Tab-separated table of C-alpha atoms in Angstrom:
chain	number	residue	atom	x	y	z
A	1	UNK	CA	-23.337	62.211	-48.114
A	2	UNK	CA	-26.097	59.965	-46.501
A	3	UNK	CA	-24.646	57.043	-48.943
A	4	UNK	CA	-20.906	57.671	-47.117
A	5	UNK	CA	-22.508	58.065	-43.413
A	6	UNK	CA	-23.881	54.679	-44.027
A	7	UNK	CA	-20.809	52.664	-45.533
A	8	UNK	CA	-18.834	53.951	-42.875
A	9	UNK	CA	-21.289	53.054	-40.240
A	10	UNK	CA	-21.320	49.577	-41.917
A	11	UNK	CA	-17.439	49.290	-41.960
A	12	UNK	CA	-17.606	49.999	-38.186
A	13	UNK	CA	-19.902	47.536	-37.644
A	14	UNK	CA	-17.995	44.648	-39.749
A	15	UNK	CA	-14.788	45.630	-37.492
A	16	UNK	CA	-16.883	45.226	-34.123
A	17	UNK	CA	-18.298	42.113	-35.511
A	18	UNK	CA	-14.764	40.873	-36.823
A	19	UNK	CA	-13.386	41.386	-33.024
A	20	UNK	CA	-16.129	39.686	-31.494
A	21	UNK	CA	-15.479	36.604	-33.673
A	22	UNK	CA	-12.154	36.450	-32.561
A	23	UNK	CA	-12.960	37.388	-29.048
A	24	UNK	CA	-15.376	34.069	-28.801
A	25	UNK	CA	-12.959	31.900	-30.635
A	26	UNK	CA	-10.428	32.754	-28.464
A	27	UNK	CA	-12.677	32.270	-25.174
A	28	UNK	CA	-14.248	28.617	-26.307
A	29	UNK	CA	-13.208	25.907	-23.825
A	30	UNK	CA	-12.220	23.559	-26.791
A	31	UNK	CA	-8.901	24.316	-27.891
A	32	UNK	CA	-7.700	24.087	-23.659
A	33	UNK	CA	-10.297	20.758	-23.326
A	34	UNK	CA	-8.382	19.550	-26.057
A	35	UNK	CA	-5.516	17.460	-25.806
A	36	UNK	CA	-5.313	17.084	-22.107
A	37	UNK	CA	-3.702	13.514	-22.257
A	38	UNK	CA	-1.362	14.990	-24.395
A	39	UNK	CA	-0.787	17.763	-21.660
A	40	UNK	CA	-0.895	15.379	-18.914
A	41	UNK	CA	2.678	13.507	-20.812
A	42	UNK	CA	3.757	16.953	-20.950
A	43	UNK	CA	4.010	17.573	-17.321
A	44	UNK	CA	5.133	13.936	-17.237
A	45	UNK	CA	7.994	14.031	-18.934
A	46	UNK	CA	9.383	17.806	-17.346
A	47	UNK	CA	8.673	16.320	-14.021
A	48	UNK	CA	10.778	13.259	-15.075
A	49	UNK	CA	14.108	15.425	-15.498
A	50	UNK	CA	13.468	17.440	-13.045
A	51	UNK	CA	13.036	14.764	-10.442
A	52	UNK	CA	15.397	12.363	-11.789
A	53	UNK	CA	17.249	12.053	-8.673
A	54	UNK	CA	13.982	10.940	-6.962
A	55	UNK	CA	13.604	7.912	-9.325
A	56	UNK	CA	14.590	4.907	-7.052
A	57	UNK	CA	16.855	2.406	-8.056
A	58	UNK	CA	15.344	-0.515	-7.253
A	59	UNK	CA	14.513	-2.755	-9.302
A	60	UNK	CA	16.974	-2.757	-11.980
A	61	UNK	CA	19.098	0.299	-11.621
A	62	UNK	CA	15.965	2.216	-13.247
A	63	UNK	CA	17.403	5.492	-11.965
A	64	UNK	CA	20.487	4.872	-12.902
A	65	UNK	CA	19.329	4.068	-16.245
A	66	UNK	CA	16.992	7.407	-16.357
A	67	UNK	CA	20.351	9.726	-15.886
A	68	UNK	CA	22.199	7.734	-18.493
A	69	UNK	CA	19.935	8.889	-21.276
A	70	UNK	CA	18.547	11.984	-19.481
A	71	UNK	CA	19.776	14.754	-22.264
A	72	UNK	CA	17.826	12.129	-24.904
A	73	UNK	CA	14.689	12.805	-23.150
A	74	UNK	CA	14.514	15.680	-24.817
A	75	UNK	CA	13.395	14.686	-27.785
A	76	UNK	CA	10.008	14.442	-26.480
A	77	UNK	CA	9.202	17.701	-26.487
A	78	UNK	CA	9.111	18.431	-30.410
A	79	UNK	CA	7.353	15.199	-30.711
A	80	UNK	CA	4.476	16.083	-28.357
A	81	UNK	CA	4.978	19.806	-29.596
A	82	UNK	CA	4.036	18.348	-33.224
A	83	UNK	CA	1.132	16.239	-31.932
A	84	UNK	CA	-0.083	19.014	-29.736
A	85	UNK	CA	-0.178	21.733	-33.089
A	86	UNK	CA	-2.021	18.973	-35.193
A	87	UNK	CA	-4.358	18.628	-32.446
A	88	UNK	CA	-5.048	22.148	-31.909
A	89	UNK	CA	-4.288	21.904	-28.564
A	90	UNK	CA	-3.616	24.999	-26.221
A	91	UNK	CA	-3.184	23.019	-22.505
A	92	UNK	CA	-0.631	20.761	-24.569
A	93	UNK	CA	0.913	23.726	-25.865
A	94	UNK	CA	0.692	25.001	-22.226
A	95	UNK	CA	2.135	22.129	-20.502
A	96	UNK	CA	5.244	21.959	-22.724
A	97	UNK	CA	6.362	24.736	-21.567
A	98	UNK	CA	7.286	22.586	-18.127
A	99	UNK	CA	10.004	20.213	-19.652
A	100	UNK	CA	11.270	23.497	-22.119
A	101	UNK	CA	12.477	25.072	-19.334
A	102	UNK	CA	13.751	21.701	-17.055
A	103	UNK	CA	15.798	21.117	-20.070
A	104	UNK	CA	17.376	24.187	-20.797
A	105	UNK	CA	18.257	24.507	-16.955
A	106	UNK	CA	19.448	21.242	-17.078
A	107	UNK	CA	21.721	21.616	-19.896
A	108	UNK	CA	21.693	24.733	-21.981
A	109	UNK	CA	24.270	25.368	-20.236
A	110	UNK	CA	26.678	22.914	-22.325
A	111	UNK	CA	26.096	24.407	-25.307
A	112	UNK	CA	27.464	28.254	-24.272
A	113	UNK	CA	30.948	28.909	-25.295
A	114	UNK	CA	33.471	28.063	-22.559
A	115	UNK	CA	36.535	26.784	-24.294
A	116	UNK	CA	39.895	28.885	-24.438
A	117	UNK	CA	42.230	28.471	-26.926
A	118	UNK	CA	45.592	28.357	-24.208
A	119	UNK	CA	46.664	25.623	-21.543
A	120	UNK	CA	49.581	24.209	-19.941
A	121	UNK	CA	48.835	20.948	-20.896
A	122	UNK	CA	46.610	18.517	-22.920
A	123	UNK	CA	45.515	15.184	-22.090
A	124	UNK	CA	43.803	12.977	-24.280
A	125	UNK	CA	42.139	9.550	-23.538
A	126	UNK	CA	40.900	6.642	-25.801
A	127	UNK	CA	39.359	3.088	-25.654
A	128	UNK	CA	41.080	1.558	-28.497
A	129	UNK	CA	39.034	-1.293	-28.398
A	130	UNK	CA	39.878	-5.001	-28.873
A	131	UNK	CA	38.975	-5.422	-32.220
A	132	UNK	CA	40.318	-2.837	-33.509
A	133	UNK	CA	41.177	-3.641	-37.346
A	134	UNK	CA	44.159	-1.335	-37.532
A	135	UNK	CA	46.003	-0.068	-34.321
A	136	UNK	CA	48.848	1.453	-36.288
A	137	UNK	CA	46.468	3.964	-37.737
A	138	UNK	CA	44.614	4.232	-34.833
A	139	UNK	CA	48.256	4.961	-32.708
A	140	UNK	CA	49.147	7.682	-35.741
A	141	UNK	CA	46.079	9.745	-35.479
A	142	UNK	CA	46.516	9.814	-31.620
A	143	UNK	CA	50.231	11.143	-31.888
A	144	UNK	CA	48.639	13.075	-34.446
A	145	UNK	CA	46.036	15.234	-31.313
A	146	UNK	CA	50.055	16.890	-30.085
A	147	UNK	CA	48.341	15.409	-26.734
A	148	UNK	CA	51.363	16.341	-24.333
A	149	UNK	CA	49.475	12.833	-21.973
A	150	UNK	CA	48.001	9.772	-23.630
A	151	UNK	CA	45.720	7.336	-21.654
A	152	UNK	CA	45.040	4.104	-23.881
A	153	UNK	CA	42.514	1.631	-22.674
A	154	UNK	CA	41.530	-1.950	-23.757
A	155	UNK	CA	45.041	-2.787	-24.804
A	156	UNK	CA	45.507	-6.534	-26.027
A	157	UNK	CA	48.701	-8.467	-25.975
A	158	UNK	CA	48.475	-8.969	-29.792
A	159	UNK	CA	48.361	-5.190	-29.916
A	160	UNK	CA	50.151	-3.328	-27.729
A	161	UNK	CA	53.491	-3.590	-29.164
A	162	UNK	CA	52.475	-2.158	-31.967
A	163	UNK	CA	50.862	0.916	-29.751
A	164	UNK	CA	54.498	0.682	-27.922
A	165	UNK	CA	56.116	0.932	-31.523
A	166	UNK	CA	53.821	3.525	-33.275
A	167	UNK	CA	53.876	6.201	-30.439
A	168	UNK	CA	57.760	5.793	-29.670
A	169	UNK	CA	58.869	8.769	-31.197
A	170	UNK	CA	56.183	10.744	-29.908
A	171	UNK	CA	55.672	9.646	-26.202
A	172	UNK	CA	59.561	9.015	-25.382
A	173	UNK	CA	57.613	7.923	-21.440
A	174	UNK	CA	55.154	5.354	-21.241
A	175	UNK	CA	53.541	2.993	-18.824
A	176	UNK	CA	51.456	-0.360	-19.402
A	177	UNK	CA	49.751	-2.231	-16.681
A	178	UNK	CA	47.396	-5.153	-18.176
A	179	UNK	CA	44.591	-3.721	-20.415
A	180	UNK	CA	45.419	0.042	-19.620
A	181	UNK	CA	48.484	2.203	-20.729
A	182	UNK	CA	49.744	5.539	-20.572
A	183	UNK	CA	52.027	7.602	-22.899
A	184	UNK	CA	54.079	11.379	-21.855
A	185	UNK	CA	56.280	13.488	-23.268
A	186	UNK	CA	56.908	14.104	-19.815
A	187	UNK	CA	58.683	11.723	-17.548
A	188	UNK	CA	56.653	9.311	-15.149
A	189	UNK	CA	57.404	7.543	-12.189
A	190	UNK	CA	55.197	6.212	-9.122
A	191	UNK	CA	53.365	3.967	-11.104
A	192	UNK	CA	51.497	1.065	-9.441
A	193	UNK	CA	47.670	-0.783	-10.753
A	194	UNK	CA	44.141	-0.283	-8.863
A	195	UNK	CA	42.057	-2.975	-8.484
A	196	UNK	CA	38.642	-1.665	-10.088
A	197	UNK	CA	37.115	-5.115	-10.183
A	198	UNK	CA	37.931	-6.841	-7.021
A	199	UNK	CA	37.226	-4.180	-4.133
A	200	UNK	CA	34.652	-3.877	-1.613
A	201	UNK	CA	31.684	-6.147	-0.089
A	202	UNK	CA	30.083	-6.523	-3.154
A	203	UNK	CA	33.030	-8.355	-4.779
A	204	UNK	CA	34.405	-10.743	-1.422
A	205	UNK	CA	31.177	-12.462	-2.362
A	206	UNK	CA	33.163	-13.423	-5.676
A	207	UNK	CA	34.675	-16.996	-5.729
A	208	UNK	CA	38.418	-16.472	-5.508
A	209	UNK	CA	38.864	-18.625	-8.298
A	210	UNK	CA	36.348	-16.065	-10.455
A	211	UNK	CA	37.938	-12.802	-9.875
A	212	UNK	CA	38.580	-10.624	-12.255
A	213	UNK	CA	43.099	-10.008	-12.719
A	214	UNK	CA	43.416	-6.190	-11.344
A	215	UNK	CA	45.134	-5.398	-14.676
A	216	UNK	CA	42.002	-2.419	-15.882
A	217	UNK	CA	43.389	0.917	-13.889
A	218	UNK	CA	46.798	2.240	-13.039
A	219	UNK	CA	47.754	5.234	-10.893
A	220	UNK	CA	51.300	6.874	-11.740
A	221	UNK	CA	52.701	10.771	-11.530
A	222	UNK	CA	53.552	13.298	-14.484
A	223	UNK	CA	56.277	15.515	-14.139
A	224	UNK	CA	55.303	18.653	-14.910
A	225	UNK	CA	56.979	22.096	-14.906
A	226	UNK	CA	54.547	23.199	-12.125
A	227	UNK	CA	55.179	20.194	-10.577
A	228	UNK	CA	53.460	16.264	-10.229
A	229	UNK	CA	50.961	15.691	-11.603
A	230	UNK	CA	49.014	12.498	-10.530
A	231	UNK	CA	46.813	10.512	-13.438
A	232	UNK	CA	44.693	7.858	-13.110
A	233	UNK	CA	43.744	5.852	-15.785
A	234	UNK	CA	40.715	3.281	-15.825
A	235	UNK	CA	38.806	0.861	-17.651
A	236	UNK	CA	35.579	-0.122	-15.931
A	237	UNK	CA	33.557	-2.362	-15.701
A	238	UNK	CA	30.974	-3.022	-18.626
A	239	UNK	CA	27.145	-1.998	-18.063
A	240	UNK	CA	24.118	-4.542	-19.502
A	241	UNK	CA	20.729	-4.209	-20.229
A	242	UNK	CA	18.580	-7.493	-19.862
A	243	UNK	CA	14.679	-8.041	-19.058
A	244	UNK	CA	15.999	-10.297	-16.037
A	245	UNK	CA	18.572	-7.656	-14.127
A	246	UNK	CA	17.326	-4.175	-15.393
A	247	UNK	CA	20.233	-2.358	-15.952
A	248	UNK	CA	23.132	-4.034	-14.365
A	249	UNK	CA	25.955	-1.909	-13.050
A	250	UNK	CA	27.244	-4.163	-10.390
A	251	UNK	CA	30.904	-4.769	-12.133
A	252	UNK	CA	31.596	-0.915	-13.010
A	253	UNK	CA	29.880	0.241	-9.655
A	254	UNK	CA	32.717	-1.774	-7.952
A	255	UNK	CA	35.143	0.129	-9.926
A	256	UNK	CA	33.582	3.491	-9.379
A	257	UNK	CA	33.910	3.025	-5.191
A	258	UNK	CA	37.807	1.461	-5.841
A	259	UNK	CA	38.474	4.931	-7.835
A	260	UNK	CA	36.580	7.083	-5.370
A	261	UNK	CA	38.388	5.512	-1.997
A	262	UNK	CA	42.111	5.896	-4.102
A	263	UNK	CA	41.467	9.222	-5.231
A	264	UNK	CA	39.972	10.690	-1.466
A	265	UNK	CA	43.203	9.209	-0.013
A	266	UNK	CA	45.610	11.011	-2.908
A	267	UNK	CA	47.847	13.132	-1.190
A	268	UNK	CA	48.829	15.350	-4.377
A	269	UNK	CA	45.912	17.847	-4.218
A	270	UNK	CA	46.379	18.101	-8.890
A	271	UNK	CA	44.904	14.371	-9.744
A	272	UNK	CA	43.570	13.876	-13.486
A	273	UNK	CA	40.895	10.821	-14.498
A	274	UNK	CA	41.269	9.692	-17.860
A	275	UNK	CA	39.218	6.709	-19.136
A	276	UNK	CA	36.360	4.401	-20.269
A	277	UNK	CA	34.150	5.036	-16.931
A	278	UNK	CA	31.223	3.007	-18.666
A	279	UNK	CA	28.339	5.805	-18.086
A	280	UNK	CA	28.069	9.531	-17.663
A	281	UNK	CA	28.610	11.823	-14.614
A	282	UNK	CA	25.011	12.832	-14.630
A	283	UNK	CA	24.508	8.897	-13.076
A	284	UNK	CA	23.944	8.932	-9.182
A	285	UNK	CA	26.402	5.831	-9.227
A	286	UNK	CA	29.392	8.120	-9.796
A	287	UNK	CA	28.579	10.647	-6.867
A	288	UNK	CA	31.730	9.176	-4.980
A	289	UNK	CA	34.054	10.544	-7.938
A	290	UNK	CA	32.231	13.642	-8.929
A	291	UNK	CA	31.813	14.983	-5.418
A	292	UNK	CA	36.141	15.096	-5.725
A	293	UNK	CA	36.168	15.785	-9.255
A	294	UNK	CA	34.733	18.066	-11.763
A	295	UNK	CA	34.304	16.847	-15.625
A	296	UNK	CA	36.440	18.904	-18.040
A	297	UNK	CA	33.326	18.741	-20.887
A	298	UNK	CA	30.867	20.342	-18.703
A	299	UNK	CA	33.217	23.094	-17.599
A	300	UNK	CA	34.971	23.679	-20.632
A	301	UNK	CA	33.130	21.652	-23.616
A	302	UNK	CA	30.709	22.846	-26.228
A	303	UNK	CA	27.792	20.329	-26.584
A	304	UNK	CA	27.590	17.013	-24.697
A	305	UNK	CA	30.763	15.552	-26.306
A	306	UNK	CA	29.070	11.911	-26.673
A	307	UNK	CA	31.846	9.618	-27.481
A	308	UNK	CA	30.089	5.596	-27.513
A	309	UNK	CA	29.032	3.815	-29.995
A	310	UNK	CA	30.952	5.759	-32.555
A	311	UNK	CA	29.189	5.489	-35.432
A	312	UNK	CA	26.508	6.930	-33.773
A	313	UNK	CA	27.187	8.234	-30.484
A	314	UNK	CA	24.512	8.378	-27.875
A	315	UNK	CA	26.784	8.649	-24.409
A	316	UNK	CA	29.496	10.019	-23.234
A	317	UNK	CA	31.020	6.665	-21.700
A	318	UNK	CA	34.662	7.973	-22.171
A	319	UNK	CA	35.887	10.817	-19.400
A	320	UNK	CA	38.701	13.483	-18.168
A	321	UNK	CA	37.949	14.580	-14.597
A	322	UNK	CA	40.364	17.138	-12.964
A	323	UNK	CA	41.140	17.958	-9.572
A	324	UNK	CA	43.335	20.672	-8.383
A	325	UNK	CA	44.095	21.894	-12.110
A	326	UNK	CA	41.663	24.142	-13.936
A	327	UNK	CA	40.096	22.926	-17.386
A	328	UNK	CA	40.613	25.422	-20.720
A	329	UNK	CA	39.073	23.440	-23.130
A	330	UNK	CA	37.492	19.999	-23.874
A	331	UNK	CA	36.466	18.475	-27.121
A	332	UNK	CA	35.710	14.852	-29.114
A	333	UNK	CA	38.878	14.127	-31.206
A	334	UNK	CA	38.330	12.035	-35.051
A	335	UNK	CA	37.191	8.582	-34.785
A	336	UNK	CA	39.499	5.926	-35.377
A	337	UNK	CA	39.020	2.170	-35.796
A	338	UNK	CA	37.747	1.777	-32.224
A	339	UNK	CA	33.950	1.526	-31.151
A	340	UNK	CA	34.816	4.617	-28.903
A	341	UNK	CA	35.938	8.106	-30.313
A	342	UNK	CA	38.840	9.695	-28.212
A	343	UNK	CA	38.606	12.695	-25.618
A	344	UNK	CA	41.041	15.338	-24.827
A	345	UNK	CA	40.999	18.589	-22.820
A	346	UNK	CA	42.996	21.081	-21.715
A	347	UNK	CA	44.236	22.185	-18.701
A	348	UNK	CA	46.180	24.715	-16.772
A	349	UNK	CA	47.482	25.470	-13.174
C-alpha cells in the first residue's frame, strides 16, 4: 500500500514538473526576440497593400506600378511564413498575421462564387495581336465563345480580311476603324473613332508631324431588344518599364482621360468597355473610368481572370466594364495564337 501511495505521489509530481517545463518554455523571451527583422518585413509588406494608395507616384509611376502587381504581393507571406517556422520565430509568426488579413480584404473577395449561369447578352473581347501566326484559327475559336458582341483589337491590314472572312457567317454586323474592330449578331449603327492617343495637354506637346493616326478606339451602338446599347472598344496605349523613366504610362494615360471625358459625356445611360486597357482597374491611373464604370470580373468573375502574357499570365491587361447593364458572369476564354487570352462576360438589363 505504502509502495502505491508513493508511485502515485511520484506520478503527480512528474505531471507538475512536466507543466512547469512547458510553462517556462512557453514564457522564454527567445522564440518572440527571435526573428524580429523578419517581423519587421511582415508589417512591411501588410502595410504596403494596405496603403497602396498612399504610395506617391513620383518618380517613375512607382504607385502606379505597386497596384499593377498588388494581388502578386501576396506571395510574400508563405515565403516569410516558411522563413519565420525555420526560424522558430513567434513575433514573425505574429506579424504575418497583418498582410493575411490586408489580403484577404483586399481580394478574397474574387474568389467567392458570383457568376450566374443566365444573361441577355454576352460580349467577348480579344487582342489578337500582330503576330499572330494563324488568324483563321484564332477568328474560329472566337465564333466558337456564341459571343452575341465581338471586340477585336490590334487588327493589321494583312489580317483583317481574313478576320472579315472567318467571322462572316457568324457576325452578319461588323465595324472596323484602323487597328480596332467590332463584330454583332445584332445590327450597329452610330459608329465614329476616339482619339486615345492624341487628346489632352500632355499630347499638344507632341510634334504634329509625330502623332499617333486616331485609328486604336471606336465608339458605335448595338441594337438590342431592350434597346441601344453603346460599346466602346479600345486599344491603349502600351506601358514600359526602363531604369531611366520608371514605369512609363504617359501614352495609355492619354488614352485613359480620352475614354473617361467620351464616356462622362455619353448620353445612353447602358455603355459597355471592351478592350486592351494596358493595366488593371486596381491602378489609380484609371480612376476617371472606374469611378463611371464597374469591371464585370470583379462583380461577376471567379479568381482574378489574368489574361497577359498568355503563356503565363500575370495581369489582367484585357477588360469589359459596364455601365447601366448589370454583369451575370465573367470568365477567361481558351488561348489562341495571340500574346493575350480573350475575355467575355455576361450581362443583363
Amino acid at each position: 500500500m505504502v509502495g502505491r501511495a508513493e508511485s502515485g505521489q511520484g506520478g503527480v509530481g512528474r505531471r507538475r514538473a512536466g507543466v512547469r517545463r512547458v510553462i517556462l518554455i512557453g514564457s522564454r523571451p527567445e522564440p518572440w526576440r527571435r526573428g524580429l527583422v523578419l517581423a519587421a518585413l511582415a508589417l512591411l509588406l501588410g502595410l504596403l497593400m494596405l496603403l497602396h494608395a498612399k504610395i506617391p507616384n513620383r518618380p517613375g509611376n512607382l504607385g502606379s506600378l505597386v497596384e499593377t502587381f498588388l494581388p502578386w504581393f501576396g506571395l510574400g507571406v508563405p515565403v516569410l511564413l516558411v522563413v519565420a517556422l525555420w526560424r522558430r520565430s513567434a513575433s514573425a509568426m505574429a506579424a504575418l498575421l497583418l498582410p493575411v488579413v490586408v489580403w484577404v480584404h483586399l481580394f478574397g473577395g474574387r474568389f467567392i462564387g458570383k457568376s450566374q449561369p443566365v444573361a441577355d447578352l454576352t460580349v467577348a473581347s480579344h487582342n489578337v495581336g500582330a503576330a499572330n501566326p494563324d488568324p483563321a484559327g484564332t477568328a474560329r475559336k472566337l465564333a466558337a465563345s456564341r459571343a452575341d458582341v465581338l471586340a477585336l483589337e490590334e487588327l493589321i491590314p494583312q489580317t483583317t480580311g481574313t478576320y472579315e472572312k472567318e467571322l462572316a457567317k457568324t457576325y452578319p454586323y461588323h465595324t472596323v476603324l484602323g487597328t480596332v474592330g467590332l463584330w454583332s449578331t445584332l445590327p450597329l449603327s452610330d459608329t465614329r473613332p476616339i482619339d486615345v492617343m492624341n487628346y489632352g495637354p500632355l499630347a499638344e506637346t507632341i510634334p504634329a508631324g509625330k502623332k499617333t493616326a486616331p485609328n486604336r478606339a471606336l465608339r458605335t451602338t448595338v441594337a438590342t431588344d431592350h434597346g441601344p446599347l453603346t460599346v466602346y472598344v479600345a486599344h491603349l496605349g502600351s506601358v514600359r518599364v526602363n531604369p531611366k523613366a520608371g514605369f512609363w504610362t504617359a501614352s495609355r494615360n492619354i488614352g485613359v482621360q480620352a475614354l473617361a471625358e467620351a464616356i462622362a459625356a455619353e448620353k445612353n445611360t447602358r455603355v459597355v468597355l471592351l478592350g486592351d486597357l494596358n493595366g488593371t482597374m486596381d491602378d489609380r491611373a484609371f480612376a476617371g473610368i472606374t469611378a463611371q464604370m464597374h469591371s464585370a470580373q470583379n462583380a461577376a468573375g471567379d479568381g482574378f481572370g489574368f489574361t497577359w502574357p498568355a503563356s503565363f499570365p500575370v495581369v489582367r491587361a484585357d477588360e469589359i466594364l459596364v455601365r447601366g447593364v448589370e454583369p451575370e458572369s465573367s470568365w477567361v476564354l481558351p488561348a489562341t495564337g495571340s500574346d493575350h487570352l480573350p475575355v467575355a462576360a455576361g450581362i443583363s438589363w
